Structures are given as structure tokens and as C-alpha cells.
Short mmCIF file of C-alpha atoms and ligand atoms in Angstrom, two decimals:
data_model
loop_
_atom_site.label_atom_id
_atom_site.label_comp_id
_atom_site.label_asym_id
_atom_site.label_seq_id
_atom_site.Cartn_x
_atom_site.Cartn_y
_atom_site.Cartn_z
CA MET A 1 9.94 29.40 -17.22
CA THR A 2 8.59 29.04 -13.68
CA LYS A 3 10.61 30.72 -10.96
CA ALA A 4 11.30 28.15 -8.23
CA VAL A 5 11.11 30.16 -5.01
CA TYR A 6 11.87 27.06 -2.90
CA TYR A 7 15.47 27.54 -4.00
CA GLU A 8 15.55 31.05 -2.53
CA ASP A 9 13.85 29.95 0.66
CA ALA A 10 12.91 26.33 1.37
CA TYR A 11 10.67 27.50 4.24
CA ILE A 12 8.01 29.32 2.20
CA LYS A 13 4.72 27.69 3.17
CA GLN A 14 2.35 30.12 1.47
CA PHE A 15 2.82 32.37 -1.58
CA THR A 16 0.94 34.36 -4.20
CA SER A 17 1.63 34.29 -7.91
CA LEU A 18 0.02 34.93 -11.29
CA ILE A 19 -1.50 32.27 -13.53
CA VAL A 20 0.53 31.68 -16.70
CA GLN A 21 -1.54 28.82 -18.11
CA THR A 22 -4.36 26.48 -17.12
CA GLY A 23 -5.47 23.38 -18.98
CA VAL A 24 -6.02 19.65 -19.06
CA ASP A 25 -3.25 17.24 -20.06
CA GLN A 26 -3.50 14.12 -22.28
CA ALA A 27 -4.53 12.02 -19.29
CA GLU A 28 -7.33 14.55 -18.64
CA ARG A 29 -5.66 15.87 -15.50
CA PRO A 30 -6.40 19.57 -14.87
CA TYR A 31 -3.26 21.63 -14.29
CA VAL A 32 -2.00 25.15 -13.69
CA ILE A 33 1.34 26.79 -14.39
CA LEU A 34 2.24 29.88 -12.33
CA GLU A 35 4.84 32.61 -12.72
CA GLU A 36 6.56 31.38 -9.59
CA THR A 37 5.96 28.57 -7.12
CA ALA A 38 7.02 27.18 -3.75
CA PHE A 39 5.77 23.70 -4.76
CA TYR A 40 8.71 21.34 -5.26
CA PRO A 41 8.26 19.04 -8.28
CA THR A 42 9.15 15.32 -8.17
CA GLY A 43 12.88 14.95 -8.75
CA GLY A 44 16.25 13.88 -7.40
CA GLY A 45 14.69 11.14 -5.29
CA GLN A 46 12.40 13.62 -3.51
CA PRO A 47 8.63 13.24 -4.04
CA SER A 48 6.63 16.31 -5.05
CA ASP A 49 4.90 18.66 -2.65
CA GLN A 50 1.17 18.69 -2.08
CA GLY A 51 -1.14 21.38 -0.77
CA THR A 52 -3.69 23.71 -2.36
CA ILE A 53 -3.92 26.48 -4.94
CA GLU A 54 -6.99 28.63 -4.29
CA ASP A 55 -8.17 25.81 -1.99
CA ILE A 56 -8.08 23.24 -4.81
CA PRO A 57 -5.91 20.27 -3.76
CA VAL A 58 -2.58 19.97 -5.59
CA ILE A 59 -2.14 16.23 -6.18
CA ASP A 60 1.15 16.16 -8.03
CA VAL A 61 3.82 18.58 -9.22
CA GLU A 62 6.10 17.85 -12.15
CA LYS A 63 8.82 19.70 -13.98
CA SER A 64 8.63 19.77 -17.77
CA ASN A 65 11.48 21.62 -19.47
CA ASP A 66 11.51 24.90 -17.54
CA ALA A 67 7.87 24.88 -16.44
CA ILE A 68 6.65 23.56 -13.11
CA ILE A 69 3.21 22.02 -13.60
CA HIS A 70 0.76 21.71 -10.70
CA TYR A 71 -1.79 18.93 -11.22
CA LEU A 72 -5.05 19.73 -9.50
CA LYS A 73 -7.92 17.66 -8.16
CA SER A 74 -10.39 19.85 -10.08
CA PRO A 75 -9.93 22.58 -12.72
CA LEU A 76 -8.97 26.09 -11.61
CA LYS A 77 -11.57 28.26 -13.36
CA MET A 78 -9.56 31.50 -13.48
CA LYS A 79 -8.03 33.52 -16.29
CA GLN A 80 -4.38 33.93 -17.19
CA GLY A 81 -2.79 36.74 -15.20
CA THR A 82 -5.05 36.27 -12.17
CA LYS A 83 -3.35 36.31 -8.78
CA VAL A 84 -3.70 33.07 -6.81
CA THR A 85 -2.59 31.83 -3.39
CA GLY A 86 -0.74 28.56 -2.96
CA ARG A 87 -0.40 26.77 0.37
CA LEU A 88 1.96 23.86 0.95
CA ASP A 89 1.21 20.77 2.98
CA TRP A 90 4.10 21.82 5.18
CA GLU A 91 4.15 18.65 7.30
CA ARG A 92 4.75 16.63 4.14
CA ARG A 93 7.40 18.99 2.77
CA PHE A 94 9.33 19.29 6.04
CA ASP A 95 9.24 15.50 6.37
CA HIS A 96 10.79 15.24 2.88
CA MET A 97 13.47 17.78 3.86
CA GLN A 98 14.33 15.74 6.96
CA GLN A 99 14.48 12.39 5.13
CA HIS A 100 16.37 13.83 2.17
CA ALA A 101 19.00 15.66 4.23
CA GLY A 102 19.30 12.65 6.54
CA GLN A 103 20.15 10.58 3.48
CA HIS A 104 22.94 13.04 2.56
CA LEU A 105 24.49 12.48 5.99
CA LEU A 106 24.09 8.70 6.01
CA SER A 107 25.57 8.33 2.53
CA ALA A 108 28.43 10.70 3.39
CA VAL A 109 29.40 8.81 6.56
CA PHE A 110 29.11 5.35 4.95
CA ALA A 111 31.47 6.61 2.22
CA ASP A 112 33.91 8.40 4.57
CA HIS A 113 34.16 5.65 7.19
CA PHE A 114 34.00 2.55 5.00
CA GLY A 115 34.34 3.66 1.36
CA TRP A 116 30.86 2.32 0.50
CA GLN A 117 29.08 4.37 -2.15
CA THR A 118 25.33 4.96 -2.26
CA THR A 119 24.06 3.65 -5.59
CA SER A 120 20.39 4.52 -5.13
CA PHE A 121 17.99 6.27 -2.77
CA HIS A 122 14.26 5.87 -2.25
CA LEU A 123 12.23 8.24 -0.10
CA GLY A 124 9.17 6.18 0.84
CA ARG A 125 5.88 7.08 2.50
CA GLU A 126 7.01 5.37 5.69
CA ILE A 127 10.53 4.08 5.24
CA ASN A 128 13.49 5.25 3.16
CA THR A 129 16.18 3.08 1.66
CA ILE A 130 19.67 3.53 0.28
CA ASP A 131 21.56 0.89 -1.64
CA LEU A 132 25.23 0.55 -0.65
CA SER A 133 28.06 -0.89 -2.71
CA THR A 134 28.97 -3.53 -0.14
CA ASP A 135 27.89 -7.04 0.75
CA SER A 136 29.51 -6.99 4.19
CA LEU A 137 27.51 -4.52 6.27
CA SER A 138 27.72 -5.40 9.96
CA GLU A 139 25.92 -4.44 13.15
CA ALA A 140 29.12 -2.72 14.32
CA ALA A 141 29.42 -0.65 11.12
CA VAL A 142 25.80 0.46 11.35
CA HIS A 143 26.31 1.45 14.98
CA GLU A 144 29.43 3.46 14.10
CA VAL A 145 27.63 5.26 11.25
CA GLU A 146 24.56 6.04 13.36
CA GLN A 147 26.78 7.52 16.06
CA ALA A 148 28.71 9.69 13.58
CA VAL A 149 25.60 10.85 11.71
CA ASN A 150 23.71 11.81 14.86
CA THR A 151 26.79 13.61 16.21
CA VAL A 152 26.71 15.81 13.08
CA VAL A 153 22.98 16.31 13.66
CA PHE A 154 23.52 17.47 17.25
CA GLU A 155 26.33 19.81 16.13
CA HIS A 156 23.68 21.59 14.05
CA ARG A 157 26.03 22.29 11.17
CA PRO A 158 24.82 24.73 8.50
CA ILE A 159 23.44 23.41 5.23
CA THR A 160 23.89 25.85 2.36
CA ALA A 161 23.55 25.85 -1.41
CA THR A 162 25.26 27.65 -4.27
CA TRP A 163 24.84 27.74 -8.04
CA VAL A 164 27.76 27.19 -10.40
CA GLU A 165 28.19 27.20 -14.16
CA GLY A 166 30.32 25.16 -16.56
CA ASP A 167 33.29 23.43 -14.97
CA ASP A 168 33.19 25.52 -11.81
CA TRP A 169 31.83 22.54 -9.90
CA GLN A 170 35.34 21.09 -10.06
CA ARG A 171 36.39 23.58 -7.40
CA TYR A 172 34.24 21.64 -4.92
CA PRO A 173 35.04 18.17 -3.54
CA LEU A 174 31.84 16.65 -4.96
CA ARG A 175 31.19 12.98 -4.24
CA LYS A 176 30.33 12.43 -7.89
CA PRO A 177 30.24 14.64 -11.01
CA PRO A 178 26.94 16.49 -11.60
CA THR A 179 24.42 14.93 -14.03
CA VAL A 180 23.54 18.35 -15.53
CA SER A 181 25.95 20.71 -17.33
CA GLU A 182 24.36 24.09 -16.55
CA ASN A 183 22.65 25.67 -13.54
CA ILE A 184 24.42 23.26 -11.22
CA ARG A 185 23.31 23.55 -7.62
CA ILE A 186 25.79 22.46 -5.00
CA VAL A 187 24.48 21.61 -1.56
CA MET A 188 27.04 21.79 1.23
CA ILE A 189 26.76 20.33 4.69
CA ASP A 190 29.52 22.01 6.65
CA ARG A 191 32.74 19.95 6.72
CA ILE A 192 31.10 16.72 5.67
CA ASP A 193 29.26 16.71 2.34
CA TYR A 194 29.38 18.44 -1.04
CA ASN A 195 26.78 17.24 -3.50
CA ALA A 196 25.18 18.43 -6.72
CA CYS A 197 21.54 18.32 -5.66
CA GLY A 198 18.28 19.96 -6.66
CA GLY A 199 16.27 18.93 -3.59
CA THR A 200 15.04 20.97 -0.64
CA HIS A 201 17.02 20.93 2.61
CA PRO A 202 16.71 22.39 6.10
CA LYS A 203 19.15 25.18 6.96
CA GLY A 204 21.01 23.17 9.58
CA THR A 205 21.61 19.52 10.44
CA GLY A 206 19.81 19.87 13.79
CA GLU A 207 16.50 20.14 11.95
CA ILE A 208 17.00 16.68 10.44
CA GLY A 209 16.40 15.26 13.89
CA ALA A 210 17.50 11.77 14.89
CA VAL A 211 18.61 9.42 12.11
CA LYS A 212 17.84 5.75 12.77
CA VAL A 213 18.74 2.69 10.70
CA LEU A 214 15.92 0.15 10.92
CA GLY A 215 17.53 -2.78 9.15
CA TRP A 216 19.36 -4.00 6.08
CA GLN A 217 19.35 -6.88 3.65
CA ARG A 218 21.35 -8.10 0.67
CA HIS A 219 20.10 -6.54 -2.54
CA LYS A 220 21.55 -7.46 -5.93
CA GLN A 221 25.36 -7.09 -5.53
CA GLY A 222 25.06 -4.73 -2.56
CA THR A 223 23.07 -4.01 0.57
CA ARG A 224 19.76 -2.16 0.98
CA VAL A 225 19.62 -0.14 4.19
CA SER A 226 16.28 1.11 5.51
CA PHE A 227 16.17 4.18 7.74
CA ILE A 228 14.00 7.02 9.03
CA CYS A 229 14.73 10.56 10.21
CA GLY A 230 13.21 13.38 12.24
CA TRP A 231 9.53 13.23 13.12
CA ARG A 232 9.32 9.71 11.71
CA VAL A 233 11.68 8.54 14.47
CA ILE A 234 9.46 10.20 17.10
CA HIS A 235 6.30 8.66 15.63
CA ASP A 236 7.88 5.26 15.21
CA PHE A 237 9.23 5.33 18.74
CA GLY A 238 5.74 6.25 20.00
CA LYS A 239 4.20 3.29 18.16
CA LYS A 240 6.87 0.90 19.46
CA GLN A 241 6.48 2.26 22.98
CA GLN A 242 2.72 1.63 22.81
CA LEU A 243 3.37 -1.88 21.52
CA LEU A 244 5.86 -2.58 24.32
CA LYS A 245 3.38 -1.30 26.87
CA GLN A 246 0.75 -3.70 25.55
CA LEU A 247 3.25 -6.57 25.63
CA THR A 248 4.49 -5.83 29.14
CA GLN A 249 0.88 -5.71 30.35
CA ALA A 250 -0.19 -8.84 28.47
CA LEU A 251 2.84 -10.82 29.62
CA ASN A 252 2.95 -9.15 33.04
CA SER A 253 6.68 -8.65 32.69
CA PRO A 254 9.02 -5.65 32.75
CA GLU A 255 10.28 -4.49 29.35
CA ASP A 256 13.80 -5.90 29.53
CA GLU A 257 12.55 -9.30 30.71
CA LEU A 258 10.14 -9.73 27.79
CA PRO A 259 12.35 -12.18 25.86
CA THR A 260 12.57 -14.44 28.92
CA ALA A 261 8.82 -14.14 29.50
CA ILE A 262 8.15 -15.16 25.89
CA ASP A 263 10.56 -18.11 26.15
CA GLN A 264 8.74 -19.26 29.28
CA LEU A 265 5.40 -18.89 27.53
CA PHE A 266 6.52 -21.09 24.63
CA ASP A 267 7.99 -23.59 27.04
CA ARG A 268 4.73 -23.80 28.96
CA GLN A 269 2.77 -24.16 25.77
CA ASP A 270 5.00 -27.04 24.63
CA LYS A 271 4.42 -28.83 27.92
CA LEU A 272 0.66 -28.24 27.77
CA GLN A 273 0.59 -29.45 24.20
CA LYS A 274 2.30 -32.68 25.21
CA LYS A 275 -0.13 -33.12 28.10
CA VAL A 276 -3.12 -32.52 25.84
CA GLU A 277 -1.78 -35.09 23.38
CA GLU A 278 -1.33 -37.63 26.17
CA GLN A 279 -4.86 -37.02 27.43
CA ASN A 280 -6.24 -37.23 23.91
CA ASP A 281 -4.53 -40.60 23.54
CA THR A 282 -6.16 -41.75 26.78
CA LEU A 283 -9.58 -40.56 25.58
CA LEU A 284 -8.98 -42.27 22.26
CA ASP A 285 -8.22 -45.53 24.12
CA TYR A 286 -11.61 -45.31 25.86
CA GLU A 287 -13.34 -44.57 22.58
CA ILE A 288 -11.64 -47.55 20.93
CA ARG A 289 -12.65 -49.84 23.79
CA ASP A 290 -16.28 -48.63 23.55
CA LEU A 291 -16.38 -49.08 19.80
CA ILE A 292 -15.06 -52.63 20.07
CA ALA A 293 -17.53 -53.39 22.87
CA GLU A 294 -20.46 -52.09 20.80
CA ALA A 295 -19.43 -53.93 17.62
CA GLN A 296 -22.17 -55.89 15.75
CA PRO A 297 -21.63 -59.59 15.14
CA PHE A 298 -20.95 -60.18 11.47
CA HIS A 299 -20.62 -63.85 10.61
CA THR A 300 -17.83 -64.85 12.98
CA TYR A 301 -16.39 -61.32 13.07
CA LYS A 302 -17.08 -57.96 14.74
CA LEU A 303 -18.42 -55.14 12.53
CA ILE A 304 -17.79 -51.59 13.66
CA SER A 305 -19.70 -49.21 11.45
CA THR A 306 -19.38 -45.63 12.67
CA SER A 307 -19.32 -41.99 11.63
CA PHE A 308 -17.50 -38.94 12.97
CA VAL A 309 -18.27 -35.26 12.51
CA ASP A 310 -15.64 -32.49 12.45
CA ARG A 311 -12.73 -34.67 13.42
CA SER A 312 -9.33 -34.72 11.81
CA VAL A 313 -8.87 -37.53 9.30
CA LYS A 314 -5.51 -38.20 10.91
CA THR A 315 -7.06 -38.85 14.35
CA CYS A 316 -9.68 -41.14 12.82
CA GLN A 317 -7.00 -43.05 10.91
CA LYS A 318 -5.13 -43.53 14.16
CA LEU A 319 -8.33 -44.71 15.86
CA VAL A 320 -9.20 -47.22 13.12
CA GLY A 321 -5.60 -48.50 13.14
CA SER A 322 -5.75 -49.07 16.89
CA ILE A 323 -9.05 -50.97 16.62
CA THR A 324 -7.72 -53.38 13.99
CA ASP A 325 -4.46 -53.80 15.94
CA GLN A 326 -6.32 -54.62 19.16
CA GLU A 327 -9.12 -56.74 17.74
CA PRO A 328 -8.01 -59.28 15.09
CA ARG A 329 -11.66 -60.05 14.23
CA ALA A 330 -12.61 -56.40 13.66
CA ILE A 331 -14.02 -55.03 10.43
CA VAL A 332 -14.22 -51.23 10.52
CA LEU A 333 -16.25 -49.02 8.18
CA ALA A 334 -15.74 -45.39 9.26
CA VAL A 335 -17.01 -42.16 7.70
CA ILE A 336 -15.69 -38.73 8.66
CA HIS A 337 -17.89 -35.75 7.80
CA ASN A 338 -16.02 -32.43 7.69
CA ASP A 339 -17.87 -29.46 6.17
CA ALA A 340 -18.55 -30.37 2.55
CA ARG A 341 -16.30 -33.45 2.55
CA LEU A 342 -16.78 -37.11 3.41
CA HIS A 343 -13.81 -39.36 4.06
CA PHE A 344 -14.18 -43.14 4.17
CA ILE A 345 -11.88 -45.66 5.83
CA ALA A 346 -12.43 -49.44 5.53
CA ALA A 347 -10.06 -51.70 7.48
CA ARG A 348 -9.94 -55.11 9.09
CA GLY A 349 -7.97 -57.15 11.61
CA THR A 350 -5.92 -60.19 10.65
CA GLU A 351 -8.72 -62.73 10.77
CA PRO A 352 -11.33 -61.66 8.18
CA HIS A 353 -10.04 -61.94 4.63
CA TYR A 354 -12.36 -59.53 2.87
CA ASN A 355 -10.95 -57.14 0.33
CA MET A 356 -11.49 -53.71 1.93
CA ASN A 357 -9.96 -52.04 -1.11
CA ALA A 358 -12.77 -53.49 -3.25
CA ILE A 359 -15.37 -52.07 -0.84
CA VAL A 360 -13.77 -48.62 -0.93
CA ARG A 361 -13.63 -48.65 -4.73
CA GLN A 362 -17.30 -49.61 -4.98
CA ALA A 363 -18.49 -47.10 -2.39
CA LEU A 364 -16.50 -44.01 -3.40
CA PRO A 365 -18.58 -43.20 -6.54
CA PHE A 366 -21.49 -42.28 -4.19
CA ILE A 367 -19.46 -39.22 -3.11
CA ASN A 368 -17.57 -38.64 -6.39
CA GLY A 369 -14.52 -39.65 -4.43
CA LYS A 370 -11.05 -40.93 -5.14
CA GLY A 371 -8.87 -43.31 -3.16
CA GLY A 372 -7.70 -46.89 -2.69
CA GLY A 373 -5.35 -48.98 -0.63
CA ARG A 374 -4.56 -52.56 0.31
CA PRO A 375 -6.96 -55.50 0.86
CA GLU A 376 -6.67 -55.08 4.64
CA ARG A 377 -7.03 -51.30 4.68
CA ALA A 378 -8.17 -48.68 2.16
CA GLN A 379 -9.58 -45.18 2.17
CA GLY A 380 -10.67 -42.23 0.08
CA GLY A 381 -12.41 -38.87 0.16
CA GLY A 382 -15.12 -37.08 -1.77
CA GLU A 383 -18.02 -34.63 -1.58
CA ALA A 384 -20.64 -34.80 1.16
CA VAL A 385 -23.49 -35.31 -1.34
CA VAL A 386 -25.02 -38.19 0.68
CA THR A 387 -25.41 -38.61 4.45
CA PRO A 388 -22.87 -40.71 6.39
CA ASP A 389 -25.71 -43.15 7.27
CA PHE A 390 -26.69 -43.60 3.63
CA PHE A 391 -23.07 -44.11 2.68
CA LEU A 392 -22.43 -46.64 5.47
CA LYS A 393 -25.61 -48.58 4.59
CA HIS A 394 -24.34 -49.10 1.04
CA ALA A 395 -20.78 -49.78 2.13
CA THR A 396 -22.18 -52.53 4.39
CA GLN A 397 -24.05 -54.01 1.42
CA PHE A 398 -20.79 -54.15 -0.53
CA LEU A 399 -19.25 -55.90 2.46
CA GLU A 400 -22.08 -58.48 2.36
CA LYS A 401 -21.28 -59.10 -1.32
CA GLU A 402 -17.60 -59.50 -0.43
CA THR A 403 -18.55 -62.22 2.06
CA LEU A 404 -20.33 -64.03 -0.78
CA VAL A 405 -17.16 -63.82 -2.86
CA GLU A 406 -15.19 -65.10 0.12
CA GLU A 407 -17.52 -68.05 0.78
ZN1 LIG B 1 19.91 17.06 -1.47
#
């Protein structure tokens, strides 16, 4: 049985002890068991400690029956009975103590003020969560709880622990019955919380530091609340402050006017977008006029055979549509080349009676393409395995054949 010295003093950062057993487990992880340890093993919602034993990193600590097993990064090549030194990653442990004790307070106040029970707790690497038995958590309730919890923090109330046996726990106003029947540890936060708990806690609420709820969302039948405590609040505030500084500089606006500055930015962008669209339409009109002016005579009609590179298919469709609307004698064969794709549009005005769909269907196999449409307008897309010029040359030949069919 390993003696857990973290229960005598949760502030032991370094200790010496004797090796009881070393070995490798079924998953080939080297481990060591000591006579006593300050390393807290995973349990009760609190992750295990890390640190070193004889300078070998301790990766994980688990409790198995009465033994506390330290899993090491590499084997400890020392005999049973040898004295070793263990050092905790104190920053990690103290962080766990702050988050864990902060959770005690949050859960206690949610229960006392609103009757909402905590059904589960997760201490995460960055953010912690508790699940509450309510689906009606409000901004006002969160504010009230934060105020009450942080008041208890600033009152620096003592946190103590005691061990009881058998039914003795019934003498304490525990929030719920203990899950173990012997060696029951009761953790008391003065005048607010009595809990059967095996975790590590600071000796007073002041050491928890600020407790801040970050947000909440519906989860199953209840609500999942995310929060941080202590140093995490300081670090998070620092990050947010840095972010705000960047935003105020980028938007050239004081902090509390940022929302207005962002609204204005969106507004300006909308207006610019509209202007750009208008100007694009104007440019498109010029392009359409030029294309019609440069059309080749084709029998009694006007043939516009053209290709575009890196242009949206939608814009080109609009362009082709405008040409056939404006020029009833127009026949348009247009290819759009975008990266590895070719898109083909064949369309005509009201005067020619060629079947553009037939041309598209005959031409698309050149690019392993698919598509179709109506006799007056059809299109399709495929792979850019031939050049636009090659494709247009053949599409024009199909058009010639169509004229033969027509005549
Ligand atoms: Zn606890």
C-alpha cells in the first residue's frame, strides 16, 4: 500500500521515498511503485500529476487497489529499497487544485441558489466544464453565481479535510452520499460546501483565484457550463487583452467602440461590393459590345467564337446571355478555361435555328464532359485535355454540319 502524502500536505513539491517495485506493464510502459508519494493519481475528475522521479519524466500516475503506480518515460534502473527523489510539476498540480476547488464552489452555489445539481465535471487542459440539471440557465443566473462564488473566494475561507469511517459521514451535510464505504474523506469549504472527495485542494478559497464562466450550451437534458479559475483567468485575460489591442489598432477605434467600428466596416464593404458589381456590369457591357462588333459573318448570321481564362462560369453565362439578347443574329461558342477544367457554352439569338444542344453533345466528348440544354442554348463541362482553340475549331465544324442539316 502506497502512503499518499498529498493527503497530509497538498503542498509537497519534492519528496524522497524508497522503491517498492519497478517493472514494465502489459502495454510495455515502465513503472515504479514507491513506499510513499506526493504524486496524485488520476481520479475524482482530477487528472494525474506529472514531474520526475530521479530526473526521469513521470508521464502518468494511476491507482490500482492500494498501490499508486508512476508510469515513466524510461525505465528506472535502480533496485528495490533504493532511496529516490520525486519532483512534481507544481504549476500543473496547483492549476488542478485551483480548477478542482473552483468547481466545488461553482457547483455549491448553483445548487444553493437555484437547486441545480452538478451531474458531471471535466477538468480539461484549457477549459473545464460542469453539467447542470437544468435547461433554463440564464445570463442573470450566471452573473449571480459568479458574484457569489468570487465573494467566497475573496473571503478566503478555509478548506479542510477529515477522514470518517462507516456511517459517520451522515453527521455531515454532504451534497450526495459517498461512493466508497470506508476511508471516506470529507472536504469542507467553510460554511458553504461539504463533499466526499479524494482530490487535492488549496488550504483556502483565496488561492483558487478568480472563477469565470466562459459560456454554456444545452447538453442532453441539461446544460454544460464552461469555466476557468485562477491562473487560467489571468492567462486568458492576457490573451484577450492582446487580441483587443490588435483589434483597436487595426480598426483604429477605442475598445468600447469596436462593435460600432465593425458595423461600419461591414456597411462600407457592402457599399463597395455593390459599386464593384455595378462597375463590373459596365465593363461587361463594353466587352459584349466589342464581341458583337468583332463577330465573324457566318452565312447570314454573326458568329462569336471566344475563350476565357480564369473567369467564373456564372459571369460568362451572363455575358453569353446578354449577347444573344442584344443581337438576334448571334451564334456564340464560348469556352472557359479554369485550372484543369473546360466549360463550353453554345447559344444563339432568335434568328438562327441551329440546334446548339446538338453541337454541345457532339463536342463534349473531346473533354470527357457532361452537359446539355435546349436547342437555343446548351452547355457542359469537362477536363482541360485539349486547348480551347482546338475545342472551338471542332465545335465550329459541328456548327457547319448543323447548317447543312438546316439547309
Ligand atoms: Zn474536491
